[in-house]
mmCIF file of C-alpha atoms and ligand atoms in Angstrom:
data_model
loop_
_atom_site.group_PDB
_atom_site.id
_atom_site.type_symbol
_atom_site.label_atom_id
_atom_site.label_comp_id
_atom_site.label_asym_id
_atom_site.label_seq_id
_atom_site.Cartn_x
_atom_site.Cartn_y
_atom_site.Cartn_z
ATOM 1 C CA MET X 299 -37.162 -31.618 -221.841
ATOM 2 C CA LYS X 300 -36.203 -35.110 -222.644
ATOM 3 C CA GLN X 301 -36.639 -37.265 -219.324
ATOM 4 C CA LYS X 302 -33.327 -38.639 -218.042
ATOM 5 C CA ARG X 303 -33.386 -42.373 -218.001
ATOM 6 C CA ILE X 304 -32.586 -44.815 -214.081
ATOM 7 C CA VAL X 305 -32.418 -48.110 -213.185
ATOM 8 C CA LEU X 306 -33.221 -48.254 -209.833
ATOM 9 C CA GLY X 307 -32.277 -51.964 -207.621
ATOM 10 C CA VAL X 308 -34.778 -52.267 -204.938
ATOM 11 C CA THR X 309 -33.064 -55.603 -203.320
ATOM 12 C CA GLY X 310 -33.577 -57.365 -199.642
ATOM 13 C CA GLY X 311 -33.562 -54.874 -196.745
ATOM 14 C CA VAL X 312 -35.793 -53.394 -194.768
ATOM 15 C CA ALA X 313 -34.578 -50.058 -196.538
ATOM 16 C CA ALA X 314 -36.871 -51.266 -199.628
ATOM 17 C CA TYR X 315 -39.830 -49.360 -198.026
ATOM 18 C CA LYS X 316 -37.502 -46.464 -198.858
ATOM 19 C CA ALA X 317 -37.239 -47.135 -202.112
ATOM 20 C CA ALA X 318 -40.832 -46.412 -202.778
ATOM 21 C CA GLU X 319 -40.486 -42.830 -201.877
ATOM 22 C CA LEU X 320 -36.930 -42.651 -203.506
ATOM 23 C CA THR X 321 -38.658 -43.369 -206.769
ATOM 24 C CA ARG X 322 -41.497 -40.672 -206.172
ATOM 25 C CA LEU X 323 -38.906 -38.377 -205.540
ATOM 26 C CA LEU X 324 -37.188 -39.286 -208.355
ATOM 27 C CA VAL X 325 -40.370 -39.371 -210.724
ATOM 28 C CA LYS X 326 -40.911 -36.069 -209.334
ATOM 29 C CA ALA X 327 -37.623 -34.608 -210.114
ATOM 30 C CA GLY X 328 -37.861 -35.180 -213.922
ATOM 31 C CA TRP X 329 -36.612 -39.205 -214.459
ATOM 32 C CA ASP X 330 -38.021 -41.578 -216.280
ATOM 33 C CA VAL X 331 -37.092 -45.053 -213.377
ATOM 34 C CA HIS X 332 -36.773 -48.486 -214.253
ATOM 35 C CA VAL X 333 -37.240 -50.813 -211.109
ATOM 36 C CA VAL X 334 -35.401 -54.074 -211.337
ATOM 37 C CA MET X 335 -35.892 -55.706 -208.265
ATOM 38 C CA THR X 336 -34.416 -58.752 -207.078
ATOM 39 C CA GLU X 337 -36.036 -61.701 -205.596
ATOM 40 C CA ALA X 338 -35.230 -60.705 -201.931
ATOM 41 C CA GLY X 339 -35.838 -57.327 -202.756
ATOM 42 C CA SER X 340 -39.717 -58.514 -203.858
ATOM 43 C CA ARG X 341 -40.358 -60.032 -200.799
ATOM 44 C CA PHE X 342 -40.058 -56.730 -198.825
ATOM 45 C CA VAL X 343 -42.330 -54.450 -200.735
ATOM 46 C CA LEU X 344 -44.841 -55.176 -203.792
ATOM 47 C CA PRO X 345 -43.211 -54.819 -207.295
ATOM 48 C CA VAL X 346 -47.254 -53.661 -208.233
ATOM 49 C CA THR X 347 -45.621 -50.964 -205.543
ATOM 50 C CA PHE X 348 -42.564 -49.726 -207.933
ATOM 51 C CA GLN X 349 -44.933 -49.682 -211.122
ATOM 52 C CA ALA X 350 -47.362 -47.528 -209.590
ATOM 53 C CA LEU X 351 -44.905 -44.711 -208.107
ATOM 54 C CA SER X 352 -42.549 -44.919 -211.300
ATOM 55 C CA GLY X 353 -45.233 -46.002 -214.331
ATOM 56 C CA ASN X 354 -43.119 -48.402 -215.967
ATOM 57 C CA PRO X 355 -43.560 -52.316 -215.791
ATOM 58 C CA VAL X 356 -41.082 -53.619 -213.003
ATOM 59 C CA TYR X 357 -38.353 -56.574 -213.911
ATOM 60 C CA THR X 358 -37.703 -59.210 -211.522
ATOM 61 C CA ASP X 359 -37.447 -62.027 -213.092
ATOM 62 C CA GLN X 360 -33.570 -63.197 -215.904
ATOM 63 C CA TRP X 361 -36.270 -65.007 -217.590
ATOM 64 C CA ASP X 362 -38.410 -62.401 -218.259
ATOM 65 C CA ALA X 363 -40.205 -62.742 -222.129
ATOM 66 C CA ARG X 364 -41.844 -59.214 -222.348
ATOM 67 C CA PRO X 365 -38.611 -57.775 -224.122
ATOM 68 C CA ASP X 366 -38.859 -59.002 -227.541
ATOM 69 C CA ASN X 367 -35.152 -59.496 -227.800
ATOM 70 C CA ASN X 368 -35.876 -61.764 -224.372
ATOM 71 C CA MET X 369 -32.648 -58.781 -223.503
ATOM 72 C CA ALA X 370 -34.220 -57.175 -220.112
ATOM 73 C CA HIS X 371 -30.281 -57.312 -218.796
ATOM 74 C CA ILE X 372 -29.127 -55.155 -222.105
ATOM 75 C CA ASN X 373 -32.143 -53.663 -223.088
ATOM 76 C CA LEU X 374 -32.748 -51.239 -219.633
ATOM 77 C CA THR X 375 -29.416 -49.729 -219.046
ATOM 78 C CA ARG X 376 -28.792 -48.423 -222.909
ATOM 79 C CA GLY X 377 -30.495 -45.088 -222.562
ATOM 80 C CA ALA X 378 -29.865 -44.890 -218.940
ATOM 81 C CA ALA X 379 -27.759 -42.411 -216.825
ATOM 82 C CA ALA X 380 -27.095 -44.318 -214.285
ATOM 83 C CA VAL X 381 -28.091 -47.741 -212.415
ATOM 84 C CA LEU X 382 -28.664 -46.656 -208.980
ATOM 85 C CA VAL X 383 -29.275 -49.607 -206.248
ATOM 86 C CA ALA X 384 -31.041 -48.322 -202.812
ATOM 87 C CA PRO X 385 -30.935 -50.299 -200.893
ATOM 88 C CA ALA X 386 -27.801 -52.186 -201.272
ATOM 89 C CA THR X 387 -27.524 -55.474 -199.426
ATOM 90 C CA ALA X 388 -23.897 -57.183 -198.770
ATOM 91 C CA ASP X 389 -24.881 -59.939 -200.524
ATOM 92 C CA LEU X 390 -25.289 -57.316 -203.445
ATOM 93 C CA ILE X 391 -22.097 -55.186 -202.696
ATOM 94 C CA ALA X 392 -20.214 -58.616 -202.565
ATOM 95 C CA LYS X 393 -21.356 -60.013 -206.116
ATOM 96 C CA VAL X 394 -20.981 -56.947 -207.626
ATOM 97 C CA ALA X 395 -17.732 -56.482 -206.447
ATOM 98 C CA HIS X 396 -16.670 -60.133 -208.135
ATOM 99 C CA GLY X 397 -18.476 -59.624 -211.126
ATOM 100 C CA LEU X 398 -21.491 -62.779 -210.279
ATOM 101 C CA CYS X 399 -24.008 -62.043 -212.479
ATOM 102 C CA ASP X 400 -26.701 -64.849 -211.270
ATOM 103 C CA ASP X 401 -29.543 -63.048 -211.703
ATOM 104 C CA LEU X 402 -31.567 -60.094 -213.664
ATOM 105 C CA LEU X 403 -30.075 -56.926 -211.777
ATOM 106 C CA THR X 404 -26.532 -58.176 -211.253
ATOM 107 C CA THR X 405 -26.370 -59.342 -214.769
ATOM 108 C CA LEU X 406 -28.014 -55.632 -215.746
ATOM 109 C CA ILE X 407 -25.338 -54.529 -213.530
ATOM 110 C CA ALA X 408 -21.889 -56.171 -215.264
ATOM 111 C CA ALA X 409 -23.211 -55.152 -218.937
ATOM 112 C CA ARG X 410 -24.024 -51.970 -218.132
ATOM 113 C CA ASP X 411 -22.425 -48.688 -219.783
ATOM 114 C CA CYS X 412 -22.912 -45.690 -217.125
ATOM 115 C CA PRO X 413 -21.907 -45.182 -214.194
ATOM 116 C CA LEU X 414 -23.209 -47.336 -211.084
ATOM 117 C CA LEU X 415 -24.124 -45.933 -207.383
ATOM 118 C CA LEU X 416 -25.207 -48.200 -204.678
ATOM 119 C CA ALA X 417 -26.917 -46.684 -201.410
ATOM 120 C CA PRO X 418 -25.852 -49.618 -198.828
ATOM 121 C CA ALA X 419 -27.977 -50.720 -196.092
ATOM 122 C CA MET X 420 -27.313 -53.393 -193.537
ATOM 123 C CA ASN X 421 -26.754 -54.319 -189.541
ATOM 124 C CA ARG X 422 -23.678 -52.684 -188.367
ATOM 125 C CA GLN X 423 -21.980 -55.279 -187.933
ATOM 126 C CA MET X 424 -22.655 -56.690 -191.297
ATOM 127 C CA TRP X 425 -21.220 -53.197 -192.591
ATOM 128 C CA ASP X 426 -18.453 -53.619 -190.261
ATOM 129 C CA ASN X 427 -17.718 -56.832 -191.364
ATOM 130 C CA ALA X 428 -14.143 -57.332 -192.910
ATOM 131 C CA PRO X 429 -14.911 -59.154 -196.070
ATOM 132 C CA ASN X 430 -18.262 -56.475 -196.977
ATOM 133 C CA GLN X 431 -15.416 -53.909 -195.976
ATOM 134 C CA ARG X 432 -13.062 -55.175 -198.498
ATOM 135 C CA ASN X 433 -15.789 -55.458 -200.538
ATOM 136 C CA VAL X 434 -16.782 -51.334 -200.829
ATOM 137 C CA ALA X 435 -12.699 -50.527 -201.222
ATOM 138 C CA GLN X 436 -12.657 -52.753 -204.289
ATOM 139 C CA LEU X 437 -15.568 -51.213 -205.736
ATOM 140 C CA LYS X 438 -14.606 -47.821 -204.868
ATOM 141 C CA ALA X 439 -11.791 -48.768 -206.653
ATOM 142 C CA ASP X 440 -13.678 -49.376 -209.511
ATOM 143 C CA GLY X 441 -15.699 -46.117 -209.771
ATOM 144 C CA VAL X 442 -18.477 -47.432 -208.212
ATOM 145 C CA ALA X 443 -20.201 -44.259 -206.511
ATOM 146 C CA ILE X 444 -20.879 -45.776 -202.186
ATOM 147 C CA LEU X 445 -23.741 -43.229 -201.006
ATOM 148 C CA GLY X 446 -23.197 -43.586 -197.201
ATOM 149 C CA PRO X 447 -24.716 -45.502 -195.549
ATOM 150 C CA GLY X 448 -25.855 -43.129 -192.506
ATOM 151 C CA SER X 449 -25.612 -43.727 -188.575
ATOM 152 C CA GLY X 450 -27.747 -44.202 -186.137
ATOM 153 C CA GLU X 451 -30.746 -46.321 -185.098
ATOM 154 C CA GLN X 452 -31.605 -49.693 -186.958
ATOM 155 C CA ALA X 453 -34.358 -51.418 -187.927
ATOM 156 C CA CYS X 454 -32.294 -54.437 -185.495
ATOM 157 C CA GLY X 455 -32.956 -52.101 -182.217
ATOM 158 C CA GLU X 456 -28.934 -51.752 -182.722
ATOM 159 C CA VAL X 457 -27.462 -48.681 -183.567
ATOM 160 C CA GLY X 458 -24.417 -47.602 -186.042
ATOM 161 C CA ASP X 459 -22.995 -47.337 -188.993
ATOM 162 C CA GLY X 460 -25.354 -48.757 -191.895
ATOM 163 C CA ARG X 461 -28.530 -47.447 -192.433
ATOM 164 C CA MET X 462 -29.607 -46.183 -195.810
ATOM 165 C CA LEU X 463 -29.454 -42.369 -196.378
ATOM 166 C CA GLU X 464 -32.670 -40.410 -196.330
ATOM 167 C CA PRO X 465 -34.447 -40.687 -199.495
ATOM 168 C CA GLU X 466 -34.212 -36.651 -200.302
ATOM 169 C CA ASP X 467 -29.882 -37.205 -199.876
ATOM 170 C CA ILE X 468 -29.562 -40.330 -202.278
ATOM 171 C CA LEU X 469 -31.407 -38.152 -204.813
ATOM 172 C CA MET X 470 -29.049 -35.216 -204.453
ATOM 173 C CA ARG X 471 -26.301 -37.260 -204.076
ATOM 174 C CA LEU X 472 -27.009 -38.987 -207.481
ATOM 175 C CA GLU X 473 -27.638 -35.918 -209.284
ATOM 176 C CA ALA X 474 -24.554 -34.107 -207.643
ATOM 177 C CA ALA X 475 -22.871 -37.388 -209.380
ATOM 178 C CA LEU X 476 -23.993 -37.050 -212.699
ATOM 179 C CA ARG X 477 -23.069 -33.187 -212.850
ATOM 180 C CA PRO X 478 -19.436 -31.270 -214.556
ATOM 181 C CA LYS X 479 -17.016 -31.034 -211.635
ATOM 182 C CA PRO X 480 -15.605 -27.531 -212.624
ATOM 183 C CA LEU X 481 -14.856 -26.677 -208.634
ATOM 184 C CA ALA X 482 -12.981 -30.038 -207.851
ATOM 185 C CA GLY X 483 -10.789 -29.875 -205.194
ATOM 186 C CA LYS X 484 -11.726 -25.844 -204.218
ATOM 187 C CA ARG X 485 -12.862 -24.345 -201.473
ATOM 188 C CA VAL X 486 -15.927 -21.734 -201.531
ATOM 189 C CA LEU X 487 -17.256 -20.100 -198.105
ATOM 190 C CA LEU X 488 -20.346 -19.154 -198.733
ATOM 191 C CA THR X 489 -23.342 -16.378 -196.513
ATOM 192 C CA ALA X 490 -26.356 -16.951 -196.593
ATOM 193 C CA GLY X 491 -30.027 -15.803 -195.128
ATOM 194 C CA PRO X 492 -30.868 -13.020 -192.869
ATOM 195 C CA THR X 493 -29.008 -11.448 -190.294
ATOM 196 C CA PHE X 494 -30.939 -10.575 -186.994
ATOM 197 C CA GLU X 495 -29.710 -7.146 -184.997
ATOM 198 C CA ARG X 496 -31.190 -8.001 -181.318
ATOM 199 C CA ILE X 497 -33.027 -4.848 -179.746
ATOM 200 C CA ASP X 498 -33.207 -6.986 -176.572
ATOM 201 C CA ALA X 499 -33.762 -10.614 -174.471
ATOM 202 C CA VAL X 500 -36.749 -10.958 -176.905
ATOM 203 C CA ARG X 501 -36.572 -8.722 -180.269
ATOM 204 C CA GLY X 502 -34.604 -7.982 -183.022
ATOM 205 C CA ILE X 503 -34.419 -6.890 -186.768
ATOM 206 C CA THR X 504 -33.434 -8.700 -189.064
ATOM 207 C CA ASN X 505 -35.029 -8.876 -193.147
ATOM 208 C CA SER X 506 -37.292 -10.910 -194.931
ATOM 209 C CA SER X 507 -34.637 -13.692 -196.804
ATOM 210 C CA SER X 508 -35.296 -17.110 -196.835
ATOM 211 C CA GLY X 509 -31.710 -17.787 -197.231
ATOM 212 C CA LYS X 510 -32.925 -20.337 -199.998
ATOM 213 C CA MET X 511 -30.899 -18.862 -202.526
ATOM 214 C CA GLY X 512 -27.999 -18.411 -200.560
ATOM 215 C CA PHE X 513 -28.673 -23.389 -200.165
ATOM 216 C CA ALA X 514 -29.220 -22.968 -203.416
ATOM 217 C CA VAL X 515 -25.508 -21.670 -204.569
ATOM 218 C CA ALA X 516 -23.957 -23.807 -201.996
ATOM 219 C CA ARG X 517 -25.148 -27.282 -203.560
ATOM 220 C CA ALA X 518 -24.472 -26.065 -206.813
ATOM 221 C CA ALA X 519 -21.262 -25.481 -205.897
ATOM 222 C CA TRP X 520 -20.549 -29.434 -204.028
ATOM 223 C CA GLU X 521 -22.585 -30.824 -206.922
ATOM 224 C CA ALA X 522 -19.463 -28.912 -209.010
ATOM 225 C CA GLY X 523 -17.072 -30.361 -206.927
ATOM 226 C CA ALA X 524 -15.894 -28.189 -204.464
ATOM 227 C CA GLU X 525 -15.685 -28.077 -200.008
ATOM 228 C CA VAL X 526 -18.243 -26.026 -199.510
ATOM 229 C CA VAL X 527 -18.442 -24.126 -195.966
ATOM 230 C CA ILE X 528 -21.785 -21.889 -195.480
ATOM 231 C CA VAL X 529 -22.208 -19.357 -192.766
ATOM 232 C CA ALA X 530 -25.624 -19.256 -192.390
ATOM 233 C CA GLY X 531 -27.970 -16.765 -190.973
ATOM 234 C CA GLU X 532 -31.511 -18.370 -188.592
ATOM 235 C CA THR X 533 -32.630 -19.745 -191.555
ATOM 236 C CA PRO X 534 -34.993 -23.956 -191.185
ATOM 237 C CA LEU X 535 -33.112 -25.037 -194.369
ATOM 238 C CA ALA X 536 -31.782 -28.190 -194.670
ATOM 239 C CA THR X 537 -27.622 -28.219 -195.444
ATOM 240 C CA PRO X 538 -27.091 -29.808 -198.245
ATOM 241 C CA PRO X 539 -24.488 -33.051 -198.465
ATOM 242 C CA ASP X 540 -21.597 -32.691 -196.726
ATOM 243 C CA CYS X 541 -21.300 -29.185 -196.519
ATOM 244 C CA ARG X 542 -20.119 -27.556 -193.104
ATOM 245 C CA ARG X 543 -22.702 -25.202 -191.843
ATOM 246 C CA ILE X 544 -21.553 -22.481 -189.088
ATOM 247 C CA ASP X 545 -24.758 -21.059 -187.369
ATOM 248 C CA VAL X 546 -24.339 -17.046 -186.443
ATOM 249 C CA GLN X 547 -27.337 -14.706 -185.734
ATOM 250 C CA SER X 548 -25.937 -11.036 -186.710
ATOM 251 C CA ALA X 549 -23.629 -9.115 -188.800
ATOM 252 C CA GLN X 550 -21.038 -9.257 -186.357
ATOM 253 C CA GLN X 551 -20.718 -12.730 -185.827
ATOM 254 C CA MET X 552 -20.799 -13.442 -189.729
ATOM 255 C CA LEU X 553 -18.065 -11.220 -189.847
ATOM 256 C CA ALA X 554 -16.103 -13.133 -187.329
ATOM 257 C CA ALA X 555 -17.138 -16.622 -188.806
ATOM 258 C CA VAL X 556 -15.918 -15.271 -191.905
ATOM 259 C CA GLU X 557 -12.439 -14.014 -191.066
ATOM 260 C CA LEU X 558 -11.778 -17.121 -189.229
ATOM 261 C CA GLU X 559 -12.963 -19.462 -192.458
ATOM 262 C CA VAL X 560 -11.757 -17.020 -195.539
ATOM 263 C CA PRO X 561 -7.617 -17.218 -195.143
ATOM 264 C CA HIS X 562 -9.032 -20.987 -196.539
ATOM 265 C CA ALA X 563 -10.804 -20.164 -199.171
ATOM 266 C CA ASP X 564 -10.414 -19.764 -202.683
ATOM 267 C CA ILE X 565 -14.292 -18.342 -203.244
ATOM 268 C CA PHE X 566 -16.371 -16.356 -201.502
ATOM 269 C CA ILE X 567 -19.734 -16.306 -202.614
ATOM 270 C CA SER X 568 -21.594 -13.400 -200.290
ATOM 271 C CA VAL X 569 -25.004 -14.265 -200.175
ATOM 272 C CA ALA X 570 -26.791 -13.185 -197.482
ATOM 273 C CA ALA X 571 -28.492 -10.602 -196.280
ATOM 274 C CA VAL X 572 -26.870 -8.413 -193.854
ATOM 275 C CA ALA X 573 -28.165 -5.761 -191.843
ATOM 276 C CA ASP X 574 -27.371 -2.414 -192.179
ATOM 277 C CA TYR X 575 -27.273 -1.277 -189.244
ATOM 278 C CA TYR X 576 -27.133 -2.918 -185.264
ATOM 279 C CA VAL X 577 -28.912 -1.581 -182.624
ATOM 280 C CA LEU X 578 -26.819 0.735 -180.470
ATOM 281 C CA ASN X 579 -28.514 0.565 -177.471
ATOM 282 C CA GLN X 580 -29.183 -3.066 -176.727
ATOM 283 C CA SER X 581 -31.412 -4.356 -173.614
ATOM 284 C CA GLU X 582 -29.920 -6.785 -171.950
ATOM 285 C CA HIS X 583 -33.197 -7.337 -170.572
ATOM 286 C CA LYS X 584 -36.800 -7.823 -172.436
ATOM 287 C CA ILE X 585 -37.892 -3.483 -172.580
ATOM 288 C CA LYS X 586 -41.011 -2.615 -170.071
ATOM 289 C CA LYS X 587 -43.420 -1.116 -172.471
ATOM 290 C CA ASP X 588 -44.826 2.640 -170.981
ATOM 291 C CA ALA X 589 -46.531 5.879 -172.678
ATOM 292 C CA HIS X 590 -43.318 6.646 -173.475
ATOM 293 C CA ILE X 591 -41.805 6.857 -176.919
ATOM 294 C CA LEU X 592 -38.869 4.749 -177.696
ATOM 295 C CA THR X 593 -35.627 5.692 -179.658
ATOM 296 C CA LEU X 594 -33.180 2.734 -181.019
ATOM 297 C CA GLU X 595 -29.601 4.003 -182.181
ATOM 298 C CA LEU X 596 -28.954 2.482 -185.042
ATOM 299 C CA ALA X 597 -24.987 1.735 -186.161
ATOM 300 C CA PRO X 598 -24.016 0.691 -189.352
ATOM 301 C CA ASN X 599 -22.644 -2.707 -189.596
ATOM 302 C CA PRO X 600 -19.719 -4.091 -191.508
ATOM 303 C CA ASP X 601 -19.622 -4.801 -195.146
ATOM 304 C CA ILE X 602 -18.371 -8.513 -194.860
ATOM 305 C CA LEU X 603 -17.879 -8.516 -198.558
ATOM 306 C CA ALA X 604 -16.053 -5.270 -199.245
ATOM 307 C CA SER X 605 -13.862 -6.564 -196.377
ATOM 308 C CA VAL X 606 -12.895 -9.509 -197.701
ATOM 309 C CA ALA X 607 -13.053 -8.254 -201.729
ATOM 310 C CA CYS X 608 -10.485 -5.287 -200.805
ATOM 311 C CA ALA X 609 -8.116 -7.389 -198.638
ATOM 312 C CA PRO X 610 -4.505 -7.897 -199.728
ATOM 313 C CA LYS X 611 -4.512 -11.527 -201.363
ATOM 314 C CA PRO X 612 -8.578 -11.772 -201.487
ATOM 315 C CA PRO X 613 -10.161 -15.184 -202.936
ATOM 316 C CA PHE X 614 -12.560 -14.873 -205.925
ATOM 317 C CA CYS X 615 -15.447 -12.776 -204.565
ATOM 318 C CA VAL X 616 -18.546 -12.917 -205.478
ATOM 319 C CA GLY X 617 -21.358 -10.646 -204.774
ATOM 320 C CA PHE X 618 -25.356 -10.212 -204.846
ATOM 321 C CA ALA X 619 -27.304 -7.121 -204.792
ATOM 322 C CA ALA X 620 -30.995 -7.415 -204.252
ATOM 323 C CA GLU X 621 -32.384 -3.979 -205.329
ATOM 324 C CA SER X 622 -36.000 -2.921 -205.926
ATOM 325 C CA GLU X 623 -35.567 -0.593 -208.810
ATOM 326 C CA ASN X 624 -32.309 0.564 -211.454
ATOM 327 C CA LEU X 625 -31.314 -2.677 -210.778
ATOM 328 C CA LEU X 626 -28.490 -2.415 -213.480
ATOM 329 C CA GLU X 627 -27.154 1.164 -212.640
ATOM 330 C CA TYR X 628 -26.692 0.520 -208.427
ATOM 331 C CA ALA X 629 -25.710 -2.894 -209.207
ATOM 332 C CA ASP X 630 -23.029 -2.266 -211.684
ATOM 333 C CA ALA X 631 -21.929 0.506 -208.719
ATOM 334 C CA LYS X 632 -21.950 -2.072 -206.559
ATOM 335 C CA ARG X 633 -19.784 -4.423 -208.357
ATOM 336 C CA ARG X 634 -17.819 -1.159 -209.524
ATOM 337 C CA ARG X 635 -16.775 0.080 -205.340
ATOM 338 C CA LYS X 636 -16.689 -3.278 -203.950
ATOM 339 C CA GLN X 637 -14.333 -4.652 -206.316
ATOM 340 C CA LEU X 638 -15.175 -7.662 -207.579
ATOM 341 C CA PRO X 639 -14.777 -9.441 -210.381
ATOM 342 C CA LEU X 640 -18.781 -11.202 -210.313
ATOM 343 C CA LEU X 641 -21.992 -9.805 -209.045
ATOM 344 C CA ALA X 642 -25.412 -11.762 -209.126
ATOM 345 C CA ALA X 643 -28.100 -8.976 -209.440
ATOM 346 C CA ASN X 644 -31.701 -9.198 -209.185
ATOM 347 C CA LEU X 645 -35.049 -7.566 -208.008
ATOM 348 C CA VAL X 646 -36.326 -8.132 -204.784
ATOM 349 C CA GLN X 647 -39.815 -8.186 -205.588
ATOM 350 C CA GLN X 648 -39.324 -11.414 -207.911
ATOM 351 C CA ALA X 649 -36.784 -13.351 -205.137
ATOM 352 C CA MET X 650 -36.828 -12.969 -201.491
ATOM 353 C CA GLY X 651 -38.775 -15.847 -199.859
ATOM 354 C CA ALA X 652 -39.675 -16.948 -203.508
ATOM 355 C CA ASP X 653 -38.526 -20.444 -204.773
ATOM 356 C CA ASP X 654 -37.533 -18.930 -208.268
ATOM 357 C CA ASN X 655 -35.275 -16.400 -209.194
ATOM 358 C CA GLU X 656 -34.253 -14.421 -212.143
ATOM 359 C CA VAL X 657 -30.492 -13.095 -212.030
ATOM 360 C CA ILE X 658 -28.441 -10.889 -214.171
ATOM 361 C CA LEU X 659 -24.922 -11.623 -213.546
ATOM 362 C CA LEU X 660 -22.096 -8.664 -214.197
ATOM 363 C CA ASP X 661 -18.372 -9.012 -214.914
ATOM 364 C CA ASP X 662 -15.883 -7.474 -216.587
ATOM 365 C CA ALA X 663 -17.129 -8.310 -220.119
ATOM 366 C CA GLY X 664 -20.584 -6.695 -219.450
ATOM 367 C CA THR X 665 -23.841 -8.805 -218.453
ATOM 368 C CA HIS X 666 -25.817 -11.594 -218.610
ATOM 369 C CA ARG X 667 -28.744 -12.656 -218.256
ATOM 370 C CA LEU X 668 -29.640 -15.954 -217.172
ATOM 371 C CA PRO X 669 -33.087 -17.122 -217.440
ATOM 372 C CA ARG X 670 -36.442 -17.148 -214.657
ATOM 373 C CA GLY X 671 -35.825 -20.681 -212.943
ATOM 374 C CA PRO X 672 -36.217 -22.652 -209.962
ATOM 375 C CA LYS X 673 -33.374 -20.743 -207.638
ATOM 376 C CA LEU X 674 -30.917 -24.631 -207.607
ATOM 377 C CA ASP X 675 -31.308 -24.305 -211.555
ATOM 378 C CA VAL X 676 -30.416 -20.113 -210.948
ATOM 379 C CA ALA X 677 -27.827 -21.022 -208.713
ATOM 380 C CA ARG X 678 -26.028 -24.021 -210.965
ATOM 381 C CA GLN X 679 -25.869 -21.300 -214.396
ATOM 382 C CA LEU X 680 -24.424 -18.832 -211.645
ATOM 383 C CA VAL X 681 -21.720 -21.997 -210.250
ATOM 384 C CA ALA X 682 -20.757 -22.946 -214.273
ATOM 385 C CA HIS X 683 -20.457 -18.423 -215.175
ATOM 386 C CA LEU X 684 -17.968 -17.840 -212.306
ATOM 387 C CA ALA X 685 -16.302 -21.183 -212.143
ATOM 388 C CA ALA X 686 -15.745 -20.261 -215.868
ATOM 389 C CA LEU X 687 -14.198 -16.928 -214.668
ATOM 390 C CA TYR X 688 -12.327 -18.048 -211.813
ATOM 391 C CA THR X 689 -10.444 -20.694 -213.967
ATOM 392 C CA HIS X 690 -9.739 -17.947 -216.059
ATOM 393 C CA THR X 691 -8.479 -15.245 -213.968
ATOM 394 C CA ARG X 692 -6.581 -17.860 -212.094
ATOM 395 C CA LYS X 693 -4.307 -19.463 -214.507
ATOM 396 C CA PRO X 694 -0.697 -18.921 -214.419
ATOM 397 C CA ALA X 695 0.592 -16.805 -216.514
HETATM 398 O O1 LIG H 722 -26.287 -4.188 -198.612
HETATM 399 P P1 LIG H 722 -26.008 -4.560 -200.225
HETATM 400 O O2 LIG H 722 -26.815 -4.421 -201.705
HETATM 401 O O3 LIG H 722 -24.479 -3.262 -200.205
HETATM 402 O O4 LIG H 722 -25.585 -6.016 -200.130
HETATM 403 C C1 LIG H 722 -24.276 -6.762 -201.395
HETATM 404 C C2 LIG H 722 -23.065 -7.431 -201.359
HETATM 405 O O5 LIG H 722 -23.029 -6.782 -200.395
HETATM 406 C C3 LIG H 722 -24.379 -8.922 -200.907
HETATM 407 O O6 LIG H 722 -23.804 -9.998 -201.602
HETATM 408 C C4 LIG H 722 -23.914 -8.978 -199.143
HETATM 409 O O7 LIG H 722 -23.946 -10.511 -199.297
HETATM 410 C C5 LIG H 722 -22.637 -8.540 -198.934
HETATM 411 N N1 LIG H 722 -22.819 -7.374 -197.882
HETATM 412 C C6 LIG H 722 -22.155 -8.150 -196.852
HETATM 413 N N2 LIG H 722 -21.936 -7.312 -195.812
HETATM 414 C C7 LIG H 722 -22.927 -6.737 -195.192
HETATM 415 C C8 LIG H 722 -23.937 -5.683 -196.433
HETATM 416 C C9 LIG H 722 -23.920 -6.212 -197.769
HETATM 417 O O8 LIG H 722 -21.280 -8.507 -196.907
HETATM 418 N N3 LIG H 722 -23.152 -5.326 -194.172
#
């Protein structure tokens, strides 16, 4: 696959040390990274660090004679997918908002023909400073993406808005900013992860779902422009940016959360591995060991997806079927029984807990096999397919 080129601008803030980690993450994610530093940026971290991490020459000087035509300010952004500045100081923001071009970074920003993303980093008073807020508003109006800033402890010891977002977060937002938005303005409700059915105060029945596929679908839906709510069983996974997360344990808690949220949803994607049964004879206290046989009574759980899909005015419903055999036959029967316009089928042996997945989509038009790959890639293809189907089926007659 051809590497995507990005220009990473580094300006003079303490958060410049995090730009080194960002460079590493970008390279790991397949980006060809070209770093341009302001003079102040190069006082915080030496250019050689970025050269080593990116594998490319680092530019700091507008008068750098290395490019044959002496036009680094033009050459660097041609063919680039984006210019990202992290950290972006108040000074850089002010200059870009006013079109100033007094060094290589500001000049190449003015001369670019690709999207610009800025990750501000500054003291909270500098962030709130009226001219800075005016400049940020102007940049947003000009179509520049402002990533963050975050809030919290600052290098100066103060607490407030102005922290640069973490490198992983910046990378996710960059990749999202460059993707198509077929779900813009749509609200997606999603279940993910395992459920946990309590036996007593310390024990329960659960399954080996990691939640990775559900969280990948949530991220893909967010990247596609949707407003996303995740109802999550127990999983340590981080919530994708801007997604609202409701943590639950049991299938009944998951159903209650879904029922509360579903009236606001355009699309419901049920990825959770919901326990089929819950324990009827739950014990409030820890069950003590003795010599007798212990019998757990199990009663069927509600089918969350079926109850949503069979409601009078259901959202567009997408189910998952994890089977260990007869994949297509069982999945097709499940799609019909639960009245789903779209179902994603996978083999449990290939999916549960793994980082990769292989999925077959089933809809009214037939089956559509997605190539095996990382769960995020599979999730992106699933979301593209569902967005096309959703738009087609909900088109006004
Ligand atoms: O467990 P089953 O194979 O029937 O799961 C198929 C789909 O139904 C999945 O999308 C799953 O999230 C959903 N489901 C549910 N509530 C259940 C069981 C399954 O929402 N109690």
